[in-house]
PDB file of C-alpha atoms in Angstrom:
ATOM      1  CA  MET A 253      15.976  28.427  27.529  1.00 44.00           C
ATOM      2  CA  MET A 254      17.924  25.691  25.813  1.00 48.00           C
ATOM      3  CA  ASP A 255      21.027  24.219  27.356  1.00 52.00           C
ATOM      4  CA  LYS A 256      24.315  23.804  25.504  1.00 53.00           C
ATOM      5  CA  ASN A 257      23.854  20.032  25.034  1.00 54.00           C
ATOM      6  CA  THR A 258      20.497  20.479  23.290  1.00 51.00           C
ATOM      7  CA  SER A 259      21.966  23.102  20.991  1.00 53.00           C
ATOM      8  CA  GLU A 260      24.935  20.866  20.191  1.00 54.00           C
ATOM      9  CA  GLN A 261      22.646  17.875  19.578  1.00 51.00           C
ATOM     10  CA  CYS A 262      20.561  19.953  17.189  1.00 53.00           C
ATOM     11  CA  ARG A 263      23.649  21.107  15.299  1.00 53.00           C
ATOM     12  CA  ARG A 264      24.967  17.554  15.036  1.00 55.00           C
ATOM     13  CA  THR A 265      21.575  16.334  13.902  1.00 53.00           C
ATOM     14  CA  ARG A 266      21.505  18.789  11.037  1.00 51.00           C
ATOM     15  CA  GLU A 267      25.031  17.845  10.000  1.00 56.00           C
ATOM     16  CA  ASP A 268      24.311  14.129  10.292  1.00 59.00           C
ATOM     17  CA  PHE A 269      21.009  14.059   8.446  1.00 55.00           C
ATOM     18  CA  LEU A 270      21.021  16.852   5.921  1.00 56.00           C
ATOM     19  CA  PRO A 271      22.933  16.606   2.649  1.00 55.00           C
ATOM     20  CA  THR A 272      25.868  18.946   2.186  1.00 54.00           C
ATOM     21  CA  GLY A 273      24.732  22.306   0.868  1.00 50.00           C
ATOM     22  CA  ILE A 274      21.301  22.188   2.492  1.00 52.00           C
ATOM     23  CA  GLN A 275      22.908  22.448   5.936  1.00 51.00           C
ATOM     24  CA  ASP A 276      24.021  26.004   5.340  1.00 49.00           C
ATOM     25  CA  VAL A 277      20.607  27.047   4.065  1.00 48.00           C
ATOM     26  CA  VAL A 278      18.885  25.592   7.107  1.00 53.00           C
ATOM     27  CA  LEU A 279      21.439  26.959   9.540  1.00 52.00           C
ATOM     28  CA  THR A 280      21.229  30.471   8.144  1.00 51.00           C
ATOM     29  CA  ASP A 281      17.471  30.367   7.679  1.00 57.00           C
ATOM     30  CA  GLY A 282      16.770  31.079  11.347  1.00 61.00           C
ATOM     31  CA  LYS A 283      15.195  27.725  12.140  1.00 62.00           C
ATOM     32  CA  SER A 284      14.443  27.157  15.789  1.00 63.00           C
ATOM     33  CA  VAL A 285      15.814  24.296  17.850  1.00 65.00           C
ATOM     34  CA  GLU A 286      12.266  22.921  18.079  1.00 70.00           C
ATOM     35  CA  GLU A 287      12.029  22.762  14.283  1.00 77.00           C
ATOM     36  CA  CYS A 288      15.429  21.111  14.138  1.00 74.00           C
ATOM     37  CA  LEU A 289      14.431  18.482  16.694  1.00 77.00           C
ATOM     38  CA  GLU A 290      11.145  17.926  14.853  1.00 83.00           C
ATOM     39  CA  TRP A 291      13.078  17.209  11.653  1.00 82.00           C
ATOM     40  CA  LYS A 292      15.388  14.923  13.607  1.00 83.00           C
ATOM     41  CA  ASN A 293      12.355  12.912  14.768  1.00 87.00           C
ATOM     42  CA  VAL A 294      10.942  12.750  11.236  1.00 89.00           C
ATOM     43  CA  LEU A 295      14.247  11.559   9.815  1.00 89.00           C
ATOM     44  CA  GLU A 296      14.711   8.981  12.564  1.00 89.00           C
ATOM     45  CA  ARG A 297      11.240   7.622  11.818  1.00 92.00           C
ATOM     46  CA  LEU A 298      12.033   7.466   8.119  1.00 91.00           C
ATOM     47  CA  ALA A 299      15.264   5.608   8.902  1.00 91.00           C
ATOM     48  CA  GLU A 300      13.272   3.142  11.021  1.00 92.00           C
ATOM     49  CA  TYR A 301      10.878   2.491   8.118  1.00 91.00           C
ATOM     50  CA  GLU A 302      13.818   1.961   5.759  1.00 91.00           C
ATOM     51  CA  ASP A 303      15.344  -0.536   8.207  1.00 91.00           C
ATOM     52  CA  LEU A 304      12.035  -2.417   8.461  1.00 91.00           C
ATOM     53  CA  GLU A 305      11.743  -2.494   4.675  1.00 91.00           C
ATOM     54  CA  GLU A 306      15.286  -3.874   4.317  1.00 92.00           C
ATOM     55  CA  GLN A 307      14.442  -6.580   6.879  1.00 93.00           C
ATOM     56  CA  GLY A 308      11.284  -7.533   4.982  1.00 90.00           C
ATOM     57  CA  LYS A 309       9.095  -6.417   7.880  1.00 89.00           C
ATOM     58  CA  LEU A 310       7.325  -3.523   6.185  1.00 86.00           C
ATOM     59  CA  LEU A 311       4.218  -4.304   4.179  1.00 78.00           C
ATOM     60  CA  LYS A 312       2.716  -2.035   1.583  1.00 82.00           C
ATOM     61  CA  LEU A 313      -0.937  -2.954   1.497  1.00 86.00           C
ATOM     62  CA  PRO A 314      -3.081  -2.417  -1.597  1.00 89.00           C
ATOM     63  CA  CYS A 315      -5.998  -1.085   0.448  1.00 90.00           C
ATOM     64  CA  ALA A 316      -6.997  -0.075   3.963  1.00 93.00           C
ATOM     65  CA  VAL A 317      -9.357  -1.291   6.650  1.00 94.00           C
ATOM     66  CA  GLY A 318     -12.776   0.132   5.801  1.00 95.00           C
ATOM     67  CA  ASP A 319     -12.244   0.011   2.027  1.00 95.00           C
ATOM     68  CA  THR A 320     -14.651  -1.844  -0.214  1.00 95.00           C
ATOM     69  CA  VAL A 321     -13.372  -4.491  -2.623  1.00 94.00           C
ATOM     70  CA  TYR A 322     -15.281  -6.371  -5.289  1.00 94.00           C
ATOM     71  CA  ARG A 323     -15.223 -10.178  -5.422  1.00 91.00           C
ATOM     72  CA  PHE A 324     -16.412 -12.824  -7.829  1.00 85.00           C
ATOM     73  CA  TYR A 325     -18.756 -15.464  -6.482  1.00 84.00           C
ATOM     74  CA  THR A 326     -20.241 -18.263  -8.511  1.00 84.00           C
ATOM     75  CA  VAL A 327     -23.592 -19.665  -7.451  1.00 85.00           C
ATOM     76  CA  ASN A 328     -25.538 -22.147  -9.621  1.00 86.00           C
ATOM     77  CA  ASP A 329     -23.106 -21.647 -12.523  1.00 81.00           C
ATOM     78  CA  GLU A 330     -23.656 -17.881 -12.470  1.00 84.00           C
ATOM     79  CA  THR A 331     -20.743 -15.623 -11.570  1.00 84.00           C
ATOM     80  CA  LYS A 332     -21.585 -12.274 -10.014  1.00 88.00           C
ATOM     81  CA  ILE A 333     -19.720  -9.376  -8.431  1.00 91.00           C
ATOM     82  CA  TYR A 334     -20.329  -8.674  -4.771  1.00 93.00           C
ATOM     83  CA  GLU A 335     -19.096  -5.788  -2.663  1.00 94.00           C
ATOM     84  CA  HIS A 336     -17.074  -6.786   0.374  1.00 92.00           C
ATOM     85  CA  ARG A 337     -16.083  -4.280   3.072  1.00 94.00           C
ATOM     86  CA  LEU A 338     -12.679  -4.973   4.613  1.00 94.00           C
ATOM     87  CA  THR A 339     -13.248  -4.749   8.351  1.00 95.00           C
ATOM     88  CA  THR A 340      -9.933  -6.056   9.651  1.00 94.00           C
ATOM     89  CA  LEU A 341      -6.279  -6.038   8.736  1.00 91.00           C
ATOM     90  CA  THR A 342      -6.511  -9.828   8.622  1.00 91.00           C
ATOM     91  CA  ASN A 343      -8.989  -9.563   5.711  1.00 89.00           C
ATOM     92  CA  ILE A 344      -6.493  -7.481   3.750  1.00 90.00           C
ATOM     93  CA  VAL A 345      -3.530  -9.730   4.524  1.00 87.00           C
ATOM     94  CA  ASN A 346      -5.505 -12.850   3.567  1.00 88.00           C
ATOM     95  CA  ILE A 347      -6.547 -11.597   0.127  1.00 87.00           C
ATOM     96  CA  THR A 348      -3.062 -10.191  -0.497  1.00 85.00           C
ATOM     97  CA  GLU A 349      -1.220 -13.380   0.513  1.00 83.00           C
ATOM     98  CA  ALA A 350      -3.604 -15.550  -1.487  1.00 82.00           C
ATOM     99  CA  GLY A 351      -2.787 -13.516  -4.583  1.00 85.00           C
ATOM    100  CA  GLU A 352      -6.454 -12.796  -5.200  1.00 86.00           C
ATOM    101  CA  ILE A 353      -6.071  -9.089  -5.995  1.00 90.00           C
ATOM    102  CA  GLY A 354      -6.602  -8.635  -9.708  1.00 89.00           C
ATOM    103  CA  LYS A 355      -7.872 -12.215 -10.138  1.00 87.00           C
ATOM    104  CA  THR A 356     -11.011 -12.675  -8.042  1.00 86.00           C
ATOM    105  CA  VAL A 357     -10.797  -9.564  -5.853  1.00 91.00           C
ATOM    106  CA  PHE A 358     -10.684  -6.060  -7.307  1.00 93.00           C
ATOM    107  CA  LEU A 359     -10.138  -2.633  -5.801  1.00 94.00           C
ATOM    108  CA  THR A 360     -12.721  -0.917  -8.004  1.00 94.00           C
ATOM    109  CA  GLN A 361     -16.060  -1.992  -9.395  1.00 94.00           C
ATOM    110  CA  LYS A 362     -14.921  -0.977 -12.871  1.00 95.00           C
ATOM    111  CA  GLU A 363     -11.948  -3.383 -12.685  1.00 94.00           C
ATOM    112  CA  ALA A 364     -14.227  -6.177 -11.467  1.00 93.00           C
ATOM    113  CA  GLU A 365     -16.760  -5.608 -14.251  1.00 92.00           C
ATOM    114  CA  ALA A 366     -14.035  -5.636 -16.921  1.00 93.00           C
ATOM    115  CA  ALA A 367     -12.539  -8.845 -15.521  1.00 92.00           C
ATOM    116  CA  LEU A 368     -15.949 -10.507 -15.289  1.00 90.00           C
ATOM    117  CA  LYS A 369     -16.717  -9.577 -18.881  1.00 91.00           C
ATOM    118  CA  GLU A 370     -13.393 -11.094 -19.952  1.00 90.00           C
ATOM    119  CA  LEU A 371     -14.115 -14.231 -17.904  1.00 84.00           C
ATOM    120  CA  GLN A 372     -17.563 -14.612 -19.446  1.00 84.00           C
ATOM    121  CA  THR A 373     -16.127 -14.158 -22.945  1.00 86.00           C
ATOM    122  CA  LEU A 374     -13.560 -16.860 -22.222  1.00 81.00           C
ATOM    123  CA  GLU A 375     -16.221 -19.204 -20.809  1.00 75.00           C
ATOM    124  CA  ASN A 376     -18.437 -18.624 -23.870  1.00 75.00           C
ATOM    125  CA  TRP A 377     -15.490 -19.374 -26.158  1.00 73.00           C
ATOM    126  CA  LYS A 378     -14.711 -22.595 -24.252  1.00 64.00           C
ATOM    127  CA  GLY A 379     -18.368 -23.565 -24.381  1.00 60.00           C
ATOM    128  CA  ASP A 380     -18.458 -23.088 -28.140  1.00 59.00           C
ATOM    129  CA  GLU A 381     -15.252 -25.079 -28.541  1.00 57.00           C
ATOM    130  CA  ASP A 382     -16.614 -27.970 -26.466  1.00 58.00           C
ATOM    131  CA  GLU A 383     -19.825 -28.006 -28.518  1.00 58.00           C
ATOM    132  CA  ASN A 384     -17.831 -28.113 -31.774  1.00 58.00           C
ATOM    133  CA  ARG A 385     -15.895 -31.172 -30.505  1.00 61.00           C
ATOM    134  CA  ARG A 386     -19.121 -33.047 -29.840  1.00 58.00           C
ATOM    135  CA  THR A 387     -20.415 -32.570 -33.384  1.00 57.00           C
TER     136      THR A 387
END
């Protein structure tokens, strides 16, 4: 059985967190105190995330630990794409902070292949231009 304080807390929670108009629907919809308290917890967690975001402490990462990214590596003047599995959060933070995503690190193989093709086209164009200067 719920005590009067719990019931009052639940009522206040609904009034505090739900926009006007929705309150009446929820209150007359026969929701249980447990459901109300569950929503209270969800909304408190959302508020905490919003606070962290406002403080600049919430990061939205482009990928997750365990994902595979595709990197450019140049060996002996040949640039190739290699798969790299992100095994730690530090890996993700490092490539994100370095601004490598979309430049030398790609989230899909298709993106990497398109970027490499563009890079090779640019290198071929520069090579042709350098050769024309010599003649």
